[in-house]
Amino acid sequence: MAPRRTAPHTQDRPLSLIEQARRDQLIQITIDLVSEYGYAATSLTRIAQTAGITKGAVLYHFASKDAVVAAAHERVLGLLVADVEAAIAAVPADRAPAAYVRRMVGHLAERPGHTRMLVGAITNGDVPDPSVRWKPLAALLQEARRARGLGPGPDPRTLAIIVGGAIDGIIGEHMRDPGYDAPAAAEALITMLETTLFA
C-alpha cells in the first residue's frame, strides 16, 4: 500500500506556485460563497463544486471547512486593516480618528462581500476578544488629544465602542439600502466625534 500524501497544510515546506494559486482561488470562492449564502450554507461540497474540484482536493489544501473559512476571514480582515492603517499613516496624529472613520466606512461600503464575511465571523462567534475592535481606535483617540495638547478627556474605550457601533450602523444601513450615502454619514460621525473628542 502506497503511503498517503500529507496535505501542505500539515507540512513545514513552502507551497508551490500552483498550490498557492489553488489556495488563493479557494479563499476567494469561500469569501464569495459566505457573502452570498452565509456561513452555514457554505459547505466544503459547495466550495469544491464552485472550484470545479473534489471535496478531497479542498481538504488537501485546508484541513476543514473551518480552516478555509478562517483563511478567508483572515484575508478580508488583513485587507481592511492594511487599508485603514495606510489612511491613518498618511495624516497627522490629530487627524487620525477622522481618517480611521472615513476609511473604515469607505472600505466596508466599497466591498459588500468582504463586509458580509466580517459580519459572518462576528455572528458566528469567531472574534473571541471584542477589545480587538475598540483598542486601536481608543489609542488613536488618546494620541489625537495629546497631539493637540489636551488632557485625557472622555473615556477612550467608551468613545471607541460608540464610534465602532456607529460605523456598524452606517454600514448596516448602506448594505440594506445601497443608495444610503455612507460617506456623508461618515462625515457626520466625524463631526460629532471631533466635537466630543476635542471639546
XYZ file of C-alpha atoms in Angstrom:
199
model
C 0.000 0.000 0.000
C 1.388 3.395 -1.011
C 1.893 5.947 1.762
C -0.775 8.597 1.922
C 0.402 12.017 0.792
C 0.384 14.626 3.522
C -1.538 17.800 2.743
C 0.501 21.022 2.526
C -1.384 22.494 5.477
C 0.368 19.933 7.696
C 3.839 20.249 6.175
C 6.661 22.605 7.014
C 7.586 23.433 3.437
C 6.852 26.355 1.154
C 3.871 25.969 -1.147
C 4.455 25.659 -4.860
C 3.075 28.393 -7.109
C 0.294 26.041 -8.202
C -0.617 25.176 -4.603
C -0.613 28.850 -3.622
C -2.780 29.735 -6.623
C -5.265 26.983 -5.716
C -5.378 28.122 -2.075
C -5.977 31.710 -3.211
C -8.775 30.502 -5.501
C -10.413 28.540 -2.673
C -10.157 31.518 -0.325
C -11.798 33.827 -2.883
C -14.543 31.297 -3.609
C -15.193 30.975 0.126
C -15.442 34.763 0.505
C -17.920 34.883 -2.385
C -19.994 31.972 -1.056
C -20.153 33.264 2.513
C -21.123 36.664 1.125
C -23.924 35.191 -0.969
C -25.182 32.270 1.134
C -23.852 32.807 4.676
C -21.566 30.689 6.853
C -23.952 27.803 7.448
C -24.701 27.237 3.751
C -21.047 27.444 2.704
C -20.111 23.774 2.794
C -16.945 22.029 1.644
C -19.027 20.426 -1.093
C -20.243 23.817 -2.339
C -16.693 25.241 -2.230
C -15.401 22.219 -4.189
C -18.208 22.366 -6.769
C -17.666 26.079 -7.344
C -13.922 25.496 -7.786
C -14.560 22.549 -10.106
C -12.602 20.133 -7.912
C -13.404 17.360 -5.446
C -14.055 17.834 -1.766
C -10.902 15.810 -1.123
C -8.923 18.313 -3.193
C -10.186 21.129 -0.963
C -9.102 19.089 2.063
C -5.659 18.687 0.504
C -5.232 22.455 0.849
C -7.219 23.094 4.052
C -7.784 20.737 6.980
C -11.516 21.510 7.258
C -14.296 23.890 6.318
C -13.414 25.917 9.409
C -9.824 26.203 8.169
C -10.751 27.551 4.732
C -13.328 29.918 6.248
C -10.725 31.128 8.767
C -8.257 31.758 5.921
C -10.932 33.692 4.015
C -11.746 35.767 7.094
C -8.049 36.433 7.692
C -7.638 37.610 4.088
C -10.599 40.003 4.275
C -9.578 41.351 7.673
C -5.981 41.803 6.542
C -7.068 43.880 3.551
C -9.260 46.073 5.771
C -6.530 46.612 8.370
C -3.903 47.443 5.727
C -6.218 49.945 4.029
C -7.154 51.695 7.283
C -3.548 51.725 8.543
C -2.384 53.347 5.287
C -5.035 56.066 5.624
C -4.005 56.750 9.220
C -0.299 56.836 8.355
C -0.956 59.494 5.708
C -2.261 62.124 8.175
C -1.007 63.838 11.343
C -1.945 62.235 14.676
C -4.678 64.772 15.439
C -6.428 63.811 12.170
C -6.050 60.030 12.597
C -9.519 59.413 14.118
C -11.191 61.127 11.150
C -9.036 59.129 8.703
C -9.967 55.947 10.572
C -13.701 56.618 10.309
C -13.543 57.670 6.643
C -11.516 54.655 5.556
C -13.420 52.116 7.653
C -16.729 53.291 6.215
C -15.276 53.651 2.728
C -13.609 50.246 2.664
C -16.621 48.385 4.005
C -19.116 50.240 1.788
C -16.980 49.579 -1.300
C -16.677 45.844 -0.580
C -20.062 44.432 0.465
C -18.871 40.843 0.044
C -15.995 41.427 2.430
C -18.338 43.163 4.843
C -20.667 40.155 4.864
C -17.666 37.904 5.526
C -16.623 40.023 8.531
C -20.174 40.230 9.879
C -20.493 36.475 9.469
C -17.378 35.932 11.560
C -18.738 38.115 14.354
C -22.155 36.443 14.181
C -20.506 33.022 14.154
C -18.555 33.905 17.308
C -15.184 33.799 15.551
C -13.967 37.073 17.112
C -13.135 35.948 20.641
C -11.940 39.243 22.124
C -14.093 42.335 21.455
C -11.227 44.595 22.556
C -9.515 43.771 19.257
C -12.092 46.061 17.671
C -12.007 49.008 20.077
C -8.417 49.148 21.414
C -6.731 50.501 18.248
C -9.286 53.291 17.914
C -9.083 54.111 21.636
C -5.308 54.519 21.238
C -5.814 56.792 18.208
C -8.268 58.932 20.160
C -5.834 59.362 23.047
C -2.965 60.198 20.696
C -5.109 62.740 18.831
C -5.839 64.562 22.086
C -2.147 64.537 23.040
C -1.222 65.879 19.581
C -3.480 68.878 20.246
C -2.032 69.402 23.712
C -5.198 68.262 25.507
C -5.533 66.184 28.662
C -7.127 62.730 28.913
C -10.707 63.796 28.043
C -13.624 61.359 27.653
C -13.050 57.684 28.343
C -11.369 56.452 25.117
C -12.730 52.926 25.472
C -16.320 54.132 25.679
C -15.827 56.591 22.848
C -14.204 53.893 20.657
C -17.086 51.494 21.335
C -19.617 54.191 20.439
C -17.766 55.095 17.227
C -17.432 51.407 16.292
C -21.162 50.927 16.824
C -21.919 53.985 14.703
C -19.706 52.652 11.882
C -21.513 49.307 12.108
C -24.846 51.145 11.895
C -23.774 53.195 8.866
C -22.518 50.120 7.034
C -25.601 48.119 8.008
C -27.858 50.804 6.547
C -25.736 51.007 3.403
C -25.938 47.215 2.978
C -29.717 47.360 3.358
C -30.056 50.394 1.074
C -27.122 50.883 -1.328
C -28.445 54.373 -2.086
C -27.754 55.452 1.503
C -24.911 57.985 1.455
C -22.337 56.231 3.659
C -19.558 58.820 3.033
C -21.872 61.660 4.118
C -22.831 59.660 7.212
C -19.126 59.138 7.953
C -18.570 62.912 7.787
C -21.471 63.488 10.202
C -19.948 60.933 12.584
C -16.553 62.648 12.311
C -18.147 65.999 13.175
C -19.787 64.507 16.282
C -16.570 62.706 17.232
C -14.409 65.799 16.893
C -16.880 67.871 18.916
C -16.699 65.311 21.726
C -13.011 64.491 21.428
C -11.566 67.973 21.182
C -14.076 69.980 23.251
